[in-house]
PDB file of C-alpha atoms in Angstrom:
ATOM      1  CA  MET A   1       8.336  15.529  -6.211  1.00  0.00           C
ATOM      2  CA  LYS A   2       9.768  12.413  -7.868  1.00  0.00           C
ATOM      3  CA  MET A   3       7.376  10.503 -10.106  1.00  0.00           C
ATOM      4  CA  LYS A   4       7.818   6.888 -11.154  1.00  0.00           C
ATOM      5  CA  GLN A   5       6.257   5.625 -14.378  1.00  0.00           C
ATOM      6  CA  GLU A   6       4.812   2.213 -15.201  1.00  0.00           C
ATOM      7  CA  GLN A   7       2.878   0.662 -18.061  1.00  0.00           C
ATOM      8  CA  GLY A   8      -0.348  -1.268 -17.811  1.00  0.00           C
ATOM      9  CA  ILE A   9      -3.560  -2.331 -19.539  1.00  0.00           C
ATOM     10  CA  VAL A  10      -6.871  -0.632 -18.720  1.00  0.00           C
ATOM     11  CA  LEU A  11      -9.309  -3.238 -17.353  1.00  0.00           C
ATOM     12  CA  GLU A  12     -12.292  -0.979 -16.668  1.00  0.00           C
ATOM     13  CA  THR A  13     -13.238   2.659 -16.427  1.00  0.00           C
ATOM     14  CA  ALA A  14     -15.679   4.502 -14.191  1.00  0.00           C
ATOM     15  CA  GLY A  15     -15.988   8.239 -14.668  1.00  0.00           C
ATOM     16  CA  GLU A  16     -12.573   9.827 -14.311  1.00  0.00           C
ATOM     17  CA  MET A  17     -10.985   6.695 -12.829  1.00  0.00           C
ATOM     18  CA  ALA A  18      -9.641   3.513 -14.413  1.00  0.00           C
ATOM     19  CA  LYS A  19      -8.452   0.154 -13.120  1.00  0.00           C
ATOM     20  CA  VAL A  20      -5.101  -0.680 -14.690  1.00  0.00           C
ATOM     21  CA  ARG A  21      -3.429  -4.101 -14.630  1.00  0.00           C
ATOM     22  CA  ILE A  22       0.333  -3.984 -14.351  1.00  0.00           C
ATOM     23  CA  GLY A  23       2.736  -6.902 -14.510  1.00  0.00           C
ATOM     24  CA  ARG A  24       5.242  -7.470 -11.773  1.00  0.00           C
ATOM     25  CA  HIS A  25       8.683  -6.103 -12.521  1.00  0.00           C
ATOM     26  CA  ALA A  26      12.143  -6.561 -10.992  1.00  0.00           C
ATOM     27  CA  GLU A  27      11.409  -4.317  -7.982  1.00  0.00           C
ATOM     28  CA  CYS A  28       8.186  -6.193  -7.217  1.00  0.00           C
ATOM     29  CA  GLY A  29       9.883  -9.570  -7.559  1.00  0.00           C
ATOM     30  CA  SER A  30      12.225  -8.847  -4.661  1.00  0.00           C
ATOM     31  CA  CYS A  31       9.455  -7.438  -2.447  1.00  0.00           C
ATOM     32  CA  GLY A  32       7.168 -10.460  -2.292  1.00  0.00           C
ATOM     33  CA  ALA A  33       4.365  -8.430  -0.683  1.00  0.00           C
ATOM     34  CA  CYS A  34       1.834  -9.633  -3.235  1.00  0.00           C
ATOM     35  CA  GLY A  35       2.570 -13.311  -2.671  1.00  0.00           C
ATOM     36  CA  GLY A  36       2.275 -15.295  -5.857  1.00  0.00           C
ATOM     37  CA  ALA A  37       0.364 -12.629  -7.733  1.00  0.00           C
ATOM     38  CA  GLN A  38       1.831 -12.161 -11.182  1.00  0.00           C
ATOM     39  CA  GLN A  39      -0.225  -9.074 -11.877  1.00  0.00           C
ATOM     40  CA  VAL A  40      -1.362  -6.176  -9.748  1.00  0.00           C
ATOM     41  CA  VAL A  41      -4.385  -3.925 -10.373  1.00  0.00           C
ATOM     42  CA  VAL A  42      -4.233  -0.252  -9.423  1.00  0.00           C
ATOM     43  CA  GLU A  43      -6.879   2.449  -9.539  1.00  0.00           C
ATOM     44  CA  ALA A  44      -5.646   5.492 -11.448  1.00  0.00           C
ATOM     45  CA  ALA A  45      -7.001   8.886 -12.436  1.00  0.00           C
ATOM     46  CA  ASN A  46      -7.808   8.897 -16.156  1.00  0.00           C
ATOM     47  CA  PRO A  47      -7.555  12.487 -17.460  1.00  0.00           C
ATOM     48  CA  VAL A  48      -6.521  11.292 -20.947  1.00  0.00           C
ATOM     49  CA  GLY A  49      -9.730   9.293 -21.491  1.00  0.00           C
ATOM     50  CA  ALA A  50      -8.180   5.841 -21.887  1.00  0.00           C
ATOM     51  CA  VAL A  51     -10.637   3.019 -22.621  1.00  0.00           C
ATOM     52  CA  VAL A  52     -10.708  -0.675 -21.768  1.00  0.00           C
ATOM     53  CA  GLY A  53      -7.967  -2.660 -23.471  1.00  0.00           C
ATOM     54  CA  GLN A  54      -5.581   0.218 -24.128  1.00  0.00           C
ATOM     55  CA  ARG A  55      -1.973   0.023 -22.993  1.00  0.00           C
ATOM     56  CA  VAL A  56      -1.179   3.143 -20.981  1.00  0.00           C
ATOM     57  CA  LEU A  57       1.660   4.865 -19.187  1.00  0.00           C
ATOM     58  CA  PHE A  58       0.845   6.063 -15.683  1.00  0.00           C
ATOM     59  CA  ALA A  59       2.833   7.893 -13.040  1.00  0.00           C
ATOM     60  CA  PHE A  60       2.759   7.833  -9.268  1.00  0.00           C
ATOM     61  CA  ARG A  61       4.670   9.547  -6.490  1.00  0.00           C
ATOM     62  CA  GLU A  62       7.494   7.421  -5.109  1.00  0.00           C
ATOM     63  CA  GLU A  63       7.016   8.759  -1.595  1.00  0.00           C
ATOM     64  CA  GLN A  64       3.504   7.265  -1.589  1.00  0.00           C
ATOM     65  CA  VAL A  65       5.014   3.821  -2.152  1.00  0.00           C
ATOM     66  CA  LEU A  66       7.608   4.348   0.588  1.00  0.00           C
ATOM     67  CA  THR A  67       5.029   5.661   3.049  1.00  0.00           C
ATOM     68  CA  GLY A  68       2.697   2.765   2.301  1.00  0.00           C
ATOM     69  CA  ALA A  69       5.484   0.205   2.715  1.00  0.00           C
ATOM     70  CA  PHE A  70       6.470   1.722   6.062  1.00  0.00           C
ATOM     71  CA  VAL A  71       2.902   1.737   7.360  1.00  0.00           C
ATOM     72  CA  VAL A  72       2.138  -1.806   6.201  1.00  0.00           C
ATOM     73  CA  PHE A  73       5.403  -3.551   7.081  1.00  0.00           C
ATOM     74  CA  ILE A  74       7.354  -1.567   9.683  1.00  0.00           C
ATOM     75  CA  LEU A  75       4.668   0.071  11.841  1.00  0.00           C
ATOM     76  CA  PRO A  76       3.157  -3.248  13.072  1.00  0.00           C
ATOM     77  CA  LEU A  77       6.635  -4.512  13.995  1.00  0.00           C
ATOM     78  CA  LEU A  78       7.439  -1.338  15.915  1.00  0.00           C
ATOM     79  CA  PHE A  79       4.102  -1.461  17.727  1.00  0.00           C
ATOM     80  CA  GLY A  80       4.568  -5.153  18.559  1.00  0.00           C
ATOM     81  CA  GLY A  81       8.031  -4.454  19.991  1.00  0.00           C
ATOM     82  CA  ALA A  82       6.740  -1.506  21.993  1.00  0.00           C
ATOM     83  CA  GLY A  83       3.917  -3.677  23.328  1.00  0.00           C
ATOM     84  CA  ALA A  84       6.403  -6.316  24.471  1.00  0.00           C
ATOM     85  CA  VAL A  85       8.478  -3.668  26.284  1.00  0.00           C
ATOM     86  CA  ILE A  86       5.340  -2.262  27.933  1.00  0.00           C
ATOM     87  CA  GLY A  87       4.360  -5.818  28.909  1.00  0.00           C
ATOM     88  CA  HIS A  88       7.739  -6.164  30.622  1.00  0.00           C
ATOM     89  CA  PHE A  89       7.134  -3.060  32.741  1.00  0.00           C
ATOM     90  CA  VAL A  90       3.489  -3.883  33.503  1.00  0.00           C
ATOM     91  CA  ALA A  91       4.229  -7.497  34.550  1.00  0.00           C
ATOM     92  CA  PRO A  92       5.418  -6.633  38.105  1.00  0.00           C
ATOM     93  CA  LEU A  93       2.335  -4.470  38.674  1.00  0.00           C
ATOM     94  CA  LEU A  94       0.117  -7.432  37.766  1.00  0.00           C
ATOM     95  CA  ASP A  95       2.328  -9.874  39.693  1.00  0.00           C
ATOM     96  CA  ALA A  96       2.799 -11.830  36.468  1.00  0.00           C
ATOM     97  CA  SER A  97       5.882 -13.790  35.525  1.00  0.00           C
ATOM     98  CA  GLY A  98       7.212 -15.599  32.500  1.00  0.00           C
ATOM     99  CA  SER A  99       6.830 -14.454  28.920  1.00  0.00           C
ATOM    100  CA  LEU A 100       3.028 -14.132  28.915  1.00  0.00           C
ATOM    101  CA  PRO A 101       3.004 -10.358  29.664  1.00  0.00           C
ATOM    102  CA  TYR A 102       5.427  -9.771  26.776  1.00  0.00           C
ATOM    103  CA  VAL A 103       3.319 -11.796  24.389  1.00  0.00           C
ATOM    104  CA  ILE A 104       0.043 -10.195  25.440  1.00  0.00           C
ATOM    105  CA  GLY A 105       1.531  -6.697  25.237  1.00  0.00           C
ATOM    106  CA  ALA A 106       3.009  -7.389  21.801  1.00  0.00           C
ATOM    107  CA  LEU A 107      -0.267  -8.880  20.562  1.00  0.00           C
ATOM    108  CA  ILE A 108      -2.400  -5.989  21.807  1.00  0.00           C
ATOM    109  CA  PHE A 109      -0.142  -3.355  20.249  1.00  0.00           C
ATOM    110  CA  PHE A 110       0.197  -5.352  17.025  1.00  0.00           C
ATOM    111  CA  LEU A 111      -3.598  -5.425  16.720  1.00  0.00           C
ATOM    112  CA  ILE A 112      -3.725  -1.675  17.371  1.00  0.00           C
ATOM    113  CA  ALA A 113      -1.183  -1.217  14.545  1.00  0.00           C
ATOM    114  CA  LEU A 114      -3.332  -3.316  12.197  1.00  0.00           C
ATOM    115  CA  GLY A 115      -6.245  -0.992  12.966  1.00  0.00           C
ATOM    116  CA  LEU A 116      -4.039   1.983  12.076  1.00  0.00           C
ATOM    117  CA  VAL A 117      -2.987   0.274   8.836  1.00  0.00           C
ATOM    118  CA  LYS A 118      -6.642  -0.220   7.910  1.00  0.00           C
ATOM    119  CA  LYS A 119      -7.396   3.435   8.695  1.00  0.00           C
ATOM    120  CA  PHE A 120      -4.391   4.530   6.591  1.00  0.00           C
ATOM    121  CA  ASP A 121      -5.620   2.329   3.726  1.00  0.00           C
ATOM    122  CA  ARG A 122      -9.121   3.838   3.804  1.00  0.00           C
ATOM    123  CA  ARG A 123      -7.713   7.377   3.881  1.00  0.00           C
ATOM    124  CA  ALA A 124      -5.297   6.633   1.018  1.00  0.00           C
ATOM    125  CA  ALA A 125      -8.144   5.148  -1.048  1.00  0.00           C
ATOM    126  CA  ARG A 126     -10.076   8.435  -0.765  1.00  0.00           C
ATOM    127  CA  ASP A 127      -7.068  10.684  -1.461  1.00  0.00           C
ATOM    128  CA  LYS A 128      -7.165  11.468  -5.186  1.00  0.00           C
ATOM    129  CA  ALA A 129      -3.762  13.203  -5.006  1.00  0.00           C
ATOM    130  CA  ALA A 130      -2.190   9.936  -3.846  1.00  0.00           C
ATOM    131  CA  LYS A 131      -3.541   7.902  -6.758  1.00  0.00           C
ATOM    132  CA  PRO A 132      -1.537   7.123  -9.880  1.00  0.00           C
ATOM    133  CA  VAL A 133      -2.396   9.210 -12.965  1.00  0.00           C
ATOM    134  CA  ILE A 134      -2.585   7.915 -16.525  1.00  0.00           C
ATOM    135  CA  ILE A 135      -0.387  10.292 -18.506  1.00  0.00           C
ATOM    136  CA  GLU A 136      -0.310   8.708 -21.965  1.00  0.00           C
ATOM    137  CA  ILE A 137      -2.110   6.158 -24.123  1.00  0.00           C
ATOM    138  CA  LEU A 138       0.563   3.946 -25.687  1.00  0.00           C
ATOM    139  CA  ASP A 139      -1.564   1.925 -28.091  1.00  0.00           C
ATOM    140  CA  ASN A 140      -5.102   0.828 -28.880  1.00  0.00           C
ATOM    141  CA  PRO A 141      -6.448  -2.673 -28.208  1.00  0.00           C
ATOM    142  CA  GLN A 142      -5.752  -5.292 -30.854  1.00  0.00           C
TER     143      GLN A 142
END
């Protein structure tokens, strides 16, 4: 299992979890998924007992990032395309013509995909094994 490491600043702690602010880096800059956000906040397990203000090193599984990117970006496109194809085949049964069946099919399946993305997000939020883990405290607050 390949782990990627990042640095961040602890913003708050709650029990064994911490919210860590990380700055965008080169990989994030080319993604653009976060819009204009210059900083991202992640929830991480805190087994080392980091406190607010400390700079920490945390690790996360790369496959989690790839899976999340697929679900958020690619799945809705695939579902939309499938919906358009289904709309094409359903159009003669409904005696419909033009592009409206394609659009309606794509829209319905795109909305279904968004529901699946939301379900995936809720499941990932509850999965402690999928969360980043703080592995080292790098320094104390100034």
